Amino acid sequence: MSSDAPVAVSNFIRSIIDADLASGKHRSIVTRFPPEPNGYLHIGHAKSICLNFGLAQDYHGKCNLRFDDTNPEKESEEYAQSIQEDVQWLGFQWDGEVRWASDYFEQLYQFAVELINKGLAYVDDLTPEQMREHRGTLTLPGKNSPYRDRSVTENLDLFTRMRHGEFADGSRVLRAKIDMASPNINLRDPAIYRIRRAHHIRTGDKWCIYPMYDYTHCISDALEGITHSICTLEFEDHRRLYESVLDNNTIPCNPRHYQFSRLELHYTITSKRKLLQLVNEKHVSGWDDPRMPTISGMRRRGYTPEGIREFAKRIGVSKSDNTVDMAVLEAAIRDDLETRALRVMAIIKPLKVTITNFDGAQSREAGFHPNHPEFGSRVVPFGRELFIEADDFAEVPPAGWQRLTLGGEVRLRYSYVMRCEEAVKDATGKIIELRCSIDHKTLGKNPEGRKVKGVIHFLSCEHALPAEIRLYDRLFTVPEPDSDREVDFCTYLNPASLTVVQGWVESCVKDAQPETRYQFERLGYFCTDRRDHQPGKKLVFNRTVTLKDSWAKEQG
Ligand code: ATP
Ligand code: MG
């Protein structure tokens, strides 16, 4: 599937880049991915990563990884590490060293001084409350602060003293002097520096003033020579501010700012803040819980980088709403796994079968993939006692049933045709064992004089290995858990999102390393757990995705 897709589907950003290269405006492009290290990356970020790094790859340009580390209280080294790991795991490499907005703190400070000298920034003493009152609304213009017309000398003095820690946190800010009556609220003298005594992961306690995101972002882009600065649509209203800061200082570069729509995925959430809440309140086992839409969660679940990149390609890049059903992501993963996962058998819900005429039965060899003989093969052992999937037997079968029933026959995958003679029940009437016979003439051959349609998978009890198998369902019970501001999205957590069963697997997977992917025939794609699986000792599999789109079916 992925190999047939066009190399690059065009979009409006590509058209802009094509035009910029054709007109000679740029000779090559430089993009950046600018996460804040305040949480683990999620599927929305994967879209942005594929876009920014993908453009750089396709146009033989460069893409920087730059941490927007301007909010010290919320940021950590753990987050910064995980982000680097996620970007590389997705298959991308940034240009040169990792960059940090904090590397530019001194330059950012000097540019602020430059703005003050030009009369374009001032220190404001209004309280946050008063500042809100002065800001106005969407329909009413704001009012000038009484401190707006301070002299350059006074502003320089106050700003220097802000830096040197003479004022309390939150008591003053530096604001860009733009226009309190602008219809764009972002241009109503936005704060560009605030006082915050917080330990910073990179600069420690060196600074007690920190630049604001909008101010930092445009200057960082300019300092790095970014040509196309691509953000999500909520920054559209910030673009004028971005340009205004750059127009008014002496950095010799003018990156252009473009916006595309955020990815929203149904039945999950894409906000680091809310994902953090899930972790903190222990609704999940951690950021990399396989139910999380984080890159590390998807990785642990068994999603492939190729599958996620394919998903990004399929959803495209535009300015229109990008709310996507989970089924689109799962289809991309499934399509990728189909061609590369080895196929073996496993039993999730075992029902014991005793073969009454076992003597003389043989085992057969089977390939690991029908289209890839080079993946090799193994012997699928047969035995006197087997496990089959309990759901593959019905005492009173529904119409059209092709699996096992009393007196009926099925083909055991890679083995014999088997007839069920008797269902053994316990005192409560529950079926605990089947007694079956095989047709010895059907190993690798069709039975004589009749057709057997159903094929079920099985394991030989003697040879099967026990395994912990983790089955996942949607994390939330509604498509948009965070759409109602009045209701905590955790209300909609799906209590059945994780089911752990003790199952059985073929012994050929015994030494699989963590993060090995298999198709368990008829059950789905599975991946050995990155954390808990121990080769040869403790087998732990996560179900990555089912074989068919079972949700779409459920929904009719
Ligand atoms: P969150 O709200 O989850 O914290 P964010 O936008 O604050 O997301 P950043 O670390 O600032 O997170 O994001 C880094 C980059 O990823 C930004 O360029 C941002 O536009 C992009 N991004 C974040 N979420 C999405 C999304 N859902 N779809 C597409 N791009 C996204
Ligand atoms: Mg952000």
Coordinates of C-alpha atoms and ligand atoms in Angstrom, one line a residue:
M1 CA 0.0 0.0 0.0
S2 CA 2.5 2.6 1.1
S3 CA 4.8 1.8 -1.7
D4 CA 2.1 2.7 -4.3
A5 CA 1.4 6.1 -2.8
P6 CA 2.9 9.1 -4.5
V7 CA 6.1 10.3 -3.0
A8 CA 4.7 13.6 -2.0
V9 CA 1.1 14.8 -2.1
S10 CA 1.0 18.5 -2.8
N11 CA -0.5 21.0 -0.4
F12 CA -0.8 24.7 -0.1
I13 CA 2.5 24.9 1.8
R14 CA 4.3 23.0 -0.9
S15 CA 2.9 25.4 -3.5
I16 CA 4.3 28.3 -1.6
I17 CA 7.7 26.7 -1.3
D18 CA 7.6 25.8 -5.0
A19 CA 6.9 29.4 -5.9
D20 CA 9.6 30.7 -3.5
L21 CA 12.2 28.5 -5.0
A22 CA 11.1 29.3 -8.6
S23 CA 11.1 33.0 -8.0
G24 CA 14.6 32.8 -6.4
K25 CA 13.3 34.2 -3.1
H26 CA 15.0 31.3 -1.4
R27 CA 17.6 29.0 -2.8
S28 CA 16.8 26.3 -0.2
I29 CA 14.4 26.0 2.7
V30 CA 14.9 25.8 6.4
T31 CA 12.0 24.7 8.6
R32 CA 11.8 23.9 12.3
F33 CA 9.8 21.8 14.8
P34 CA 9.5 23.9 18.0
P35 CA 8.0 21.8 20.8
E36 CA 7.8 23.0 24.4
P37 CA 9.4 20.4 26.6
N38 CA 6.4 20.3 28.9
G39 CA 5.1 16.8 28.1
Y40 CA 5.4 13.9 25.7
L41 CA 4.6 14.4 22.1
H42 CA 1.3 13.1 20.7
I43 CA -0.2 12.2 17.3
G44 CA -0.8 15.9 16.6
H45 CA 2.8 16.6 16.9
A46 CA 3.6 13.6 14.7
K47 CA 1.7 15.4 12.0
S48 CA 3.7 18.6 12.5
I49 CA 7.0 16.6 12.6
C50 CA 6.2 14.7 9.4
L51 CA 5.3 18.1 7.8
N52 CA 8.4 20.1 8.9
F53 CA 11.0 17.3 8.6
G54 CA 9.3 15.9 5.5
L55 CA 9.5 19.2 3.7
A56 CA 13.1 19.6 4.5
Q57 CA 13.8 16.1 3.2
D58 CA 11.8 16.4 0.0
Y59 CA 13.3 19.8 -0.9
H60 CA 16.8 18.9 0.3
G61 CA 16.6 21.6 2.9
K62 CA 17.1 21.6 6.7
C63 CA 14.9 21.2 9.6
N64 CA 15.9 22.3 13.1
L65 CA 14.6 20.8 16.4
R66 CA 14.2 23.8 18.7
F67 CA 12.9 23.6 22.2
D68 CA 10.7 26.5 23.1
D69 CA 11.8 26.5 26.7
T70 CA 10.4 29.8 28.0
N71 CA 8.1 28.4 30.7
P72 CA 10.5 27.0 33.3
E73 CA 8.0 25.7 35.8
K74 CA 6.4 23.3 33.4
E75 CA 9.5 22.0 31.6
S76 CA 11.8 19.1 32.3
E77 CA 14.8 17.3 31.0
E78 CA 12.8 14.1 30.9
Y79 CA 10.3 15.7 28.4
A80 CA 13.2 17.1 26.3
Q81 CA 14.8 13.7 26.1
S82 CA 11.6 11.9 25.2
I83 CA 10.9 14.4 22.4
Q84 CA 14.3 13.8 20.8
E85 CA 13.8 10.1 21.1
D86 CA 10.3 10.3 19.5
V87 CA 11.5 12.5 16.6
Q88 CA 14.3 10.0 15.8
W89 CA 12.1 7.0 16.2
L90 CA 9.7 8.5 13.7
G91 CA 12.7 8.4 11.3
F92 CA 13.8 12.0 11.2
Q93 CA 17.0 13.8 12.1
W94 CA 17.3 17.5 12.8
D95 CA 20.0 19.7 11.4
G96 CA 23.1 20.0 13.6
E97 CA 22.7 20.3 17.4
V98 CA 19.4 20.4 19.2
R99 CA 18.6 24.1 19.6
W100 CA 17.0 25.8 22.6
A101 CA 15.2 29.2 22.7
S102 CA 17.1 29.6 26.0
D103 CA 20.4 29.7 23.9
Y104 CA 19.1 33.0 22.7
F105 CA 18.1 34.6 26.0
E106 CA 20.9 37.1 25.9
Q107 CA 20.1 38.1 22.3
L108 CA 16.4 38.2 23.1
Y109 CA 17.2 40.6 25.9
Q110 CA 19.3 42.8 23.7
F111 CA 16.6 43.0 21.1
A112 CA 14.2 44.0 23.8
V113 CA 16.6 46.8 24.7
E114 CA 16.6 47.7 21.1
L115 CA 12.8 48.0 21.0
I116 CA 12.9 50.1 24.2
N117 CA 15.4 52.4 22.6
K118 CA 13.2 52.8 19.6
G119 CA 10.3 53.7 21.8
L120 CA 8.5 50.5 20.9
A121 CA 8.4 48.8 24.3
Y122 CA 7.7 49.9 27.8
V123 CA 7.7 48.6 31.3
D124 CA 4.2 48.4 32.7
D125 CA 3.3 48.3 36.4
L126 CA -0.4 47.5 36.0
T127 CA -1.5 44.4 38.0
P128 CA -2.6 41.5 35.8
E129 CA -6.2 42.3 36.8
Q130 CA -5.9 46.0 35.7
M131 CA -4.2 44.9 32.5
R132 CA -7.2 42.7 31.7
E133 CA -9.5 45.6 32.2
H134 CA -7.4 47.8 29.9
R135 CA -7.3 45.2 27.2
G136 CA -10.8 45.7 26.0
T137 CA -12.8 43.0 24.2
L138 CA -13.4 41.7 20.7
T139 CA -15.9 44.5 20.2
L140 CA -14.4 47.2 22.4
P141 CA -11.0 48.8 21.9
G142 CA -8.5 48.7 24.8
K143 CA -7.3 51.6 26.8
N144 CA -3.7 52.8 27.1
S145 CA -1.9 52.0 30.3
P146 CA -0.9 55.1 32.3
Y147 CA 2.7 53.8 32.1
R148 CA 2.7 53.6 28.3
D149 CA 4.5 56.9 27.8
R150 CA 7.4 56.4 30.1
S151 CA 10.6 57.8 28.8
V152 CA 13.2 55.5 27.1
T153 CA 15.6 56.2 30.0
E154 CA 13.1 55.2 32.6
N155 CA 12.1 52.1 30.7
L156 CA 15.8 51.1 30.2
D157 CA 16.4 51.6 33.9
L158 CA 13.3 49.6 34.9
F159 CA 14.0 46.7 32.5
T160 CA 17.6 46.4 33.7
R161 CA 16.4 46.3 37.2
M162 CA 13.8 43.7 36.3
R163 CA 16.6 41.5 35.0
H164 CA 18.6 42.1 38.2
G165 CA 15.8 40.8 40.4
E166 CA 14.8 44.1 42.0
F167 CA 11.1 43.5 41.6
A168 CA 8.7 40.8 42.8
D169 CA 7.4 38.1 40.4
G170 CA 4.4 39.4 38.4
S171 CA 4.8 43.0 39.6
R172 CA 5.9 44.4 36.2
V173 CA 6.1 43.3 32.6
L174 CA 7.7 44.6 29.5
R175 CA 5.2 45.2 26.7
A176 CA 5.5 45.9 23.0
K177 CA 4.0 49.3 22.2
I178 CA 1.8 48.5 19.2
D179 CA -1.9 49.6 19.3
M180 CA -4.4 49.3 22.1
A181 CA -7.2 49.8 19.7
S182 CA -6.2 47.2 17.2
P183 CA -9.1 44.8 16.2
N184 CA -6.5 42.0 16.7
I185 CA -6.3 41.6 20.5
N186 CA -2.8 40.1 20.1
L187 CA -1.6 43.5 19.0
R188 CA -2.9 45.4 22.0
D189 CA 0.5 45.9 23.5
P190 CA 1.3 42.2 24.2
A191 CA 3.6 41.4 27.1
I192 CA 7.0 40.3 25.9
Y193 CA 8.8 39.7 29.2
R194 CA 7.6 38.7 32.6
I195 CA 9.3 38.3 36.0
R196 CA 9.3 34.7 37.2
R197 CA 11.8 33.3 39.7
A198 CA 11.8 29.8 38.5
H199 CA 14.7 27.3 38.1
H200 CA 15.2 26.7 34.4
I201 CA 16.3 23.3 33.0
R202 CA 19.1 24.9 31.0
T203 CA 19.9 28.3 32.5
G204 CA 19.3 27.4 36.1
D205 CA 18.8 30.5 38.2
K206 CA 20.6 32.9 35.8
W207 CA 17.4 34.6 34.8
C208 CA 14.4 35.8 36.7
I209 CA 12.8 37.4 33.7
Y210 CA 11.6 35.2 30.8
P211 CA 10.5 36.2 27.3
M212 CA 7.0 35.3 26.1
Y213 CA 6.4 32.7 23.4
D214 CA 5.3 35.0 20.6
Y215 CA 8.3 37.3 21.0
T216 CA 10.7 34.4 21.4
H217 CA 9.4 32.4 18.5
C218 CA 9.8 34.9 15.8
I219 CA 13.3 36.0 16.9
S220 CA 14.5 32.4 17.2
D221 CA 13.2 31.7 13.7
A222 CA 15.0 34.7 12.4
L223 CA 18.3 33.9 14.2
E224 CA 18.2 30.4 12.7
G225 CA 17.5 31.6 9.2
I226 CA 14.1 29.7 9.1
T227 CA 12.5 30.4 5.7
H228 CA 9.1 28.8 6.3
S229 CA 7.8 28.9 9.9
I230 CA 4.8 26.6 10.0
C231 CA 2.3 26.7 12.9
T232 CA -1.1 25.5 13.7
L233 CA -4.1 27.7 12.9
E234 CA -4.6 29.1 16.4
F235 CA -1.5 31.2 15.7
E236 CA -3.0 32.9 12.7
D237 CA -3.9 35.9 14.8
H238 CA -0.4 36.1 16.1
R239 CA 1.2 36.4 12.7
R240 CA 1.0 40.2 12.7
L241 CA 2.8 40.3 16.0
Y242 CA 5.4 37.9 14.7
E243 CA 6.0 40.2 11.7
S244 CA 5.8 43.4 13.8
V245 CA 8.6 42.2 16.1
L246 CA 10.8 41.2 13.2
D247 CA 10.1 44.4 11.2
N248 CA 11.3 46.4 14.1
N249 CA 14.6 45.0 14.8
T250 CA 17.9 44.4 13.0
I251 CA 17.9 40.7 12.4
P252 CA 18.7 40.2 8.7
C253 CA 16.1 37.5 8.0
N254 CA 12.4 37.5 7.6
P255 CA 10.9 34.1 7.9
R256 CA 7.3 33.8 6.7
H257 CA 4.7 32.4 9.0
Y258 CA 2.1 29.9 7.7
Q259 CA -0.7 28.1 9.5
F260 CA -2.3 24.7 8.9
S261 CA -5.1 23.0 10.9
R262 CA -4.5 21.0 13.9
L263 CA -5.1 17.3 13.9
E264 CA -7.9 16.1 16.2
L265 CA -8.4 12.4 16.5
H266 CA -11.8 11.0 17.6
Y267 CA -12.0 9.0 20.8
T268 CA -8.9 10.5 22.1
I269 CA -7.4 13.9 23.1
T270 CA -4.5 15.8 21.7
S271 CA -3.4 18.2 24.3
K272 CA -0.3 17.7 26.4
R273 CA -2.0 19.4 29.4
K274 CA -4.9 16.9 29.4
L275 CA -2.6 14.0 28.7
L276 CA -0.6 15.0 31.8
Q277 CA -3.8 15.0 33.8
L278 CA -4.4 11.4 32.7
V279 CA -0.9 10.5 33.9
N280 CA -1.1 12.4 37.1
E281 CA -4.5 11.1 38.1
K282 CA -3.2 7.6 37.2
H283 CA -6.0 6.8 34.7
V284 CA -3.1 5.3 32.6
S285 CA 0.1 3.7 33.6
G286 CA 2.3 6.6 32.3
W287 CA 2.9 8.7 29.2
D288 CA 3.8 5.6 27.2
D289 CA 0.7 3.6 28.2
P290 CA -0.3 1.9 25.0
R291 CA -3.7 3.5 25.1
M292 CA -2.2 7.0 25.0
P293 CA -2.1 8.9 21.7
T294 CA 1.5 9.8 22.6
I295 CA 4.2 8.8 20.1
S296 CA 5.8 6.7 22.9
G297 CA 2.4 5.1 23.7
M298 CA 1.8 4.3 20.1
R299 CA 5.3 2.9 19.8
R300 CA 4.8 0.7 22.9
R301 CA 1.5 -0.5 21.5
G302 CA 3.3 -1.6 18.3
Y303 CA 2.6 1.1 15.8
T304 CA 5.4 1.5 13.3
P305 CA 7.0 4.8 12.3
E306 CA 6.3 4.0 8.7
G307 CA 2.6 3.5 9.5
I308 CA 2.4 6.8 11.4
R309 CA 4.2 8.6 8.5
E310 CA 1.7 7.0 6.1
F311 CA -1.1 8.2 8.2
A312 CA 0.3 11.8 8.1
K313 CA 0.4 11.5 4.3
R314 CA -3.2 10.3 4.1
I315 CA -4.7 13.1 6.3
G316 CA -2.8 15.8 4.3
V317 CA -2.1 19.4 5.2
S318 CA -4.7 22.2 4.8
K319 CA -6.5 24.9 6.6
S320 CA -9.8 23.1 6.9
D321 CA -10.9 21.1 9.8
N322 CA -8.7 18.1 10.4
T323 CA -10.8 15.9 12.7
V324 CA -10.1 12.3 11.8
D325 CA -11.5 9.0 12.9
M326 CA -9.2 6.6 14.7
A327 CA -10.0 4.1 12.0
V328 CA -7.9 6.1 9.5
L329 CA -4.8 5.8 11.8
E330 CA -5.5 2.2 12.4
A331 CA -5.9 1.4 8.7
A332 CA -2.5 3.0 8.0
I333 CA -0.8 0.9 10.7
R334 CA -2.6 -2.3 9.6
D335 CA -1.5 -1.7 6.0
D336 CA 2.1 -1.3 7.0
L337 CA 2.1 -4.3 9.3
E338 CA 0.4 -6.6 6.8
T339 CA 3.5 -6.8 4.6
R340 CA 6.1 -7.1 7.3
A341 CA 4.8 -8.9 10.4
L342 CA 5.6 -12.6 10.8
R343 CA 2.4 -14.6 11.2
V344 CA 2.0 -17.1 14.0
M345 CA -0.8 -18.6 16.0
A346 CA -1.9 -17.7 19.5
I347 CA -4.9 -18.4 21.7
I348 CA -6.5 -15.6 23.7
K349 CA -9.4 -17.6 25.3
P350 CA -8.4 -21.2 25.4
L351 CA -10.8 -24.2 25.1
K352 CA -9.1 -27.6 25.5
V353 CA -9.5 -30.2 22.8
T354 CA -8.5 -33.9 23.2
I355 CA -7.8 -35.8 20.0
T356 CA -9.3 -39.2 20.4
N357 CA -7.5 -40.8 17.5
F358 CA -4.1 -39.0 17.8
D359 CA -1.8 -42.0 17.2
G360 CA 0.2 -41.5 14.0
A361 CA -0.6 -37.8 13.6
Q362 CA 2.2 -35.6 12.3
S363 CA 3.2 -32.0 12.4
R364 CA 3.6 -29.7 9.4
E365 CA 5.9 -26.9 8.4
A366 CA 4.4 -23.5 7.7
G367 CA 5.9 -20.3 6.3
F368 CA 5.8 -17.1 8.4
H369 CA 4.2 -15.0 5.6
P370 CA 2.3 -16.1 2.6
N371 CA 3.9 -13.6 0.3
H372 CA 7.4 -13.6 1.8
P373 CA 9.0 -17.0 1.7
E374 CA 12.3 -15.2 2.7
F375 CA 10.8 -14.7 6.2
G376 CA 11.3 -18.5 6.7
S377 CA 9.2 -21.1 8.3
R378 CA 8.8 -23.3 11.4
V379 CA 7.1 -26.5 12.3
V380 CA 3.6 -26.1 13.7
P381 CA 3.5 -28.9 16.3
F382 CA 0.4 -31.1 16.5
G383 CA -0.5 -32.9 19.7
R384 CA -3.0 -35.1 21.5
E385 CA -4.2 -32.1 23.4
L386 CA -4.9 -28.8 21.7
F387 CA -6.1 -25.3 22.6
I388 CA -8.6 -23.7 20.3
E389 CA -10.3 -20.3 20.7
A390 CA -13.4 -20.8 22.9
D391 CA -15.3 -18.5 20.5
D392 CA -14.6 -20.9 17.6
F393 CA -16.9 -23.5 19.1
A394 CA -20.7 -23.1 19.3
E395 CA -23.0 -25.8 20.7
V396 CA -25.9 -24.1 19.1
P397 CA -24.4 -22.3 16.1
P398 CA -26.0 -19.3 14.5
A399 CA -27.0 -19.5 10.8
G400 CA -24.0 -19.5 8.5
W401 CA -21.6 -20.7 11.1
Q402 CA -18.4 -22.1 9.6
R403 CA -16.5 -22.8 12.7
L404 CA -16.7 -25.8 15.0
T405 CA -19.9 -27.3 16.3
L406 CA -21.0 -30.7 17.6
G407 CA -20.7 -33.2 14.8
G408 CA -19.2 -30.6 12.5
E409 CA -15.8 -30.4 10.9
V410 CA -13.2 -27.6 10.5
R411 CA -9.7 -27.4 9.2
L412 CA -7.1 -26.8 11.8
R413 CA -4.8 -24.2 10.2
Y414 CA -1.7 -25.9 8.7
S415 CA -2.9 -29.3 10.0
Y416 CA -5.8 -31.8 9.8
V417 CA -9.5 -31.7 9.3
M418 CA -11.1 -32.3 12.7
R419 CA -14.6 -33.4 13.7
C420 CA -16.1 -32.6 17.1
E421 CA -17.6 -35.7 18.7
E422 CA -18.4 -34.5 22.2
A423 CA -18.5 -31.4 24.4
V424 CA -17.6 -32.2 28.0
K425 CA -19.3 -29.9 30.6
D426 CA -18.6 -29.1 34.2
A427 CA -21.3 -29.2 37.0
T428 CA -22.6 -25.8 36.0
G429 CA -23.0 -26.8 32.4
K430 CA -20.0 -24.8 31.1
I431 CA -18.1 -26.5 28.3
I432 CA -14.6 -27.3 29.5
E433 CA -13.3 -29.6 26.9
L434 CA -14.1 -31.0 23.4
R435 CA -13.4 -34.5 22.3
C436 CA -12.6 -34.6 18.6
S437 CA -11.2 -36.8 16.0
I438 CA -9.0 -36.0 13.0
D439 CA -9.1 -37.3 9.5
H440 CA -5.6 -38.7 9.1
K441 CA -5.8 -38.4 5.3
T442 CA -6.2 -34.6 5.4
L443 CA -2.7 -33.3 6.4
G444 CA -2.1 -30.8 3.5
K445 CA -4.8 -32.4 1.5
N446 CA -8.5 -31.8 0.9
P447 CA -10.8 -34.4 2.5
E448 CA -12.4 -36.9 0.1
G449 CA -16.0 -36.6 -0.9
R450 CA -16.9 -33.4 1.1
K451 CA -16.0 -29.8 1.5
V452 CA -14.8 -28.3 4.8
K453 CA -15.1 -24.5 4.7
G454 CA -14.1 -23.3 8.1
V455 CA -10.5 -22.9 9.2
I456 CA -9.6 -22.2 12.8
H457 CA -6.2 -21.7 14.5
F458 CA -5.0 -23.9 17.3
L459 CA -2.0 -24.7 19.5
S460 CA -0.6 -27.9 20.8
C461 CA -0.9 -27.7 24.6
E462 CA 2.4 -29.5 25.2
H463 CA 4.3 -27.0 23.0
A464 CA 2.5 -23.8 23.6
L465 CA 4.0 -21.1 25.8
P466 CA 2.0 -19.0 28.3
A467 CA 1.9 -15.3 27.6
E468 CA 0.3 -12.2 29.0
I469 CA -1.8 -10.7 26.3
R470 CA -3.0 -7.1 26.7
L471 CA -6.0 -6.1 24.6
Y472 CA -6.9 -2.5 24.1
D473 CA -10.1 -0.6 23.3
R474 CA -10.7 3.1 22.8
L475 CA -9.6 5.2 25.7
F476 CA -12.8 7.2 25.7
T477 CA -16.4 6.3 25.1
V478 CA -17.3 9.4 23.1
P479 CA -15.7 10.8 19.9
E480 CA -14.9 14.2 21.4
P481 CA -14.3 13.8 25.1
D482 CA -13.1 17.3 25.6
S483 CA -15.7 19.2 23.6
D484 CA -17.8 20.2 26.6
R485 CA -16.0 22.7 28.9
E486 CA -18.4 22.0 31.7
V487 CA -17.6 18.3 31.9
D488 CA -14.2 16.9 32.9
F489 CA -13.1 14.8 30.0
C490 CA -12.1 12.0 32.4
T491 CA -15.8 11.4 32.9
Y492 CA -15.8 9.7 29.5
L493 CA -12.9 7.3 30.1
N494 CA -13.7 3.8 28.9
P495 CA -13.5 1.5 31.9
A496 CA -12.9 -1.4 29.5
S497 CA -10.0 0.2 27.6
L498 CA -7.6 -2.5 28.8
T499 CA -8.2 -6.2 29.2
V500 CA -5.3 -8.5 30.3
V501 CA -5.6 -12.2 29.6
Q502 CA -3.4 -15.2 30.1
G503 CA -3.1 -16.7 26.7
W504 CA -0.9 -19.1 24.8
V505 CA 1.5 -18.6 21.9
E506 CA 3.6 -20.7 19.6
S507 CA 6.9 -21.7 21.0
C508 CA 8.8 -20.1 18.0
V509 CA 8.3 -16.7 19.5
K510 CA 10.0 -17.6 22.7
D511 CA 13.1 -15.5 22.2
A512 CA 11.5 -12.6 20.6
Q513 CA 13.2 -9.3 21.7
P514 CA 11.1 -6.5 23.0
E515 CA 9.2 -4.6 20.3
T516 CA 8.9 -7.5 17.9
R517 CA 5.7 -7.5 15.9
Y518 CA 3.6 -10.4 14.9
Q519 CA 0.3 -11.1 13.3
F520 CA -1.5 -13.6 15.5
E521 CA -3.6 -15.2 12.8
R522 CA -7.2 -14.2 13.0
L523 CA -6.6 -12.1 16.1
G524 CA -4.7 -9.1 15.0
Y525 CA -1.3 -7.5 15.1
F526 CA 0.7 -7.8 18.4
C527 CA 3.9 -6.4 19.7
T528 CA 6.1 -7.6 22.5
D529 CA 6.0 -5.0 25.3
R530 CA 9.0 -2.7 25.4
R531 CA 9.1 -2.6 29.2
D532 CA 7.6 -5.8 30.6
H533 CA 8.4 -8.5 28.0
Q534 CA 11.5 -10.7 28.9
P535 CA 12.7 -12.9 26.0
G536 CA 12.6 -16.6 27.0
K537 CA 11.2 -15.8 30.5
K538 CA 8.1 -13.7 30.5
L539 CA 6.2 -13.1 27.3
V540 CA 4.1 -10.0 27.2
F541 CA 2.2 -9.0 24.0
N542 CA 0.2 -5.8 23.3
R543 CA -2.5 -6.0 20.7
T544 CA -1.6 -3.2 18.3
V545 CA -4.7 -3.4 16.1
T546 CA -7.2 -5.9 15.1
L547 CA -7.1 -7.4 11.6
K548 CA -10.3 -5.8 10.4
D549 CA -11.9 -2.5 11.3
S550 CA -14.1 -3.9 14.1
W551 CA -15.3 -0.4 15.1
A552 CA -16.7 0.5 11.8
K553 CA -18.6 -2.8 11.8
E554 CA -20.0 -2.1 15.3
Q555 CA -21.2 1.2 14.2
G556 CA -23.0 -0.4 11.4
Ligands
ATP1 P1 -0.4 21.0 23.2 O1 -1.6 21.8 23.2 O2 -0.6 19.5 23.1 O3 0.6 21.3 24.3 P2 1.2 22.7 21.7 O4 0.9 23.2 20.4 O5 1.2 23.6 22.9 O6 0.4 21.4 21.9 P3 4.0 22.5 21.2 O7 5.0 21.8 22.0 O8 4.0 24.0 21.3 O9 2.6 22.0 21.7 O10 3.9 22.1 19.7 C1 5.0 21.9 18.9 C2 4.5 22.0 17.4 O11 3.6 21.0 17.2 C3 3.8 23.3 17.2 O12 4.3 23.8 15.9 C4 2.4 23.0 17.1 O13 1.7 23.8 16.2 C5 2.4 21.5 16.6 N1 1.2 20.8 17.1 C6 0.8 20.7 18.3 N2 -0.4 20.0 18.4 C7 -0.7 19.7 17.1 C8 -1.9 19.1 16.5 N3 -2.9 18.6 17.2 N4 -1.9 19.0 15.1 C9 -0.8 19.5 14.4 N5 0.2 20.1 14.9 C10 0.3 20.2 16.2
MG2 MG 2.5 25.2 23.0

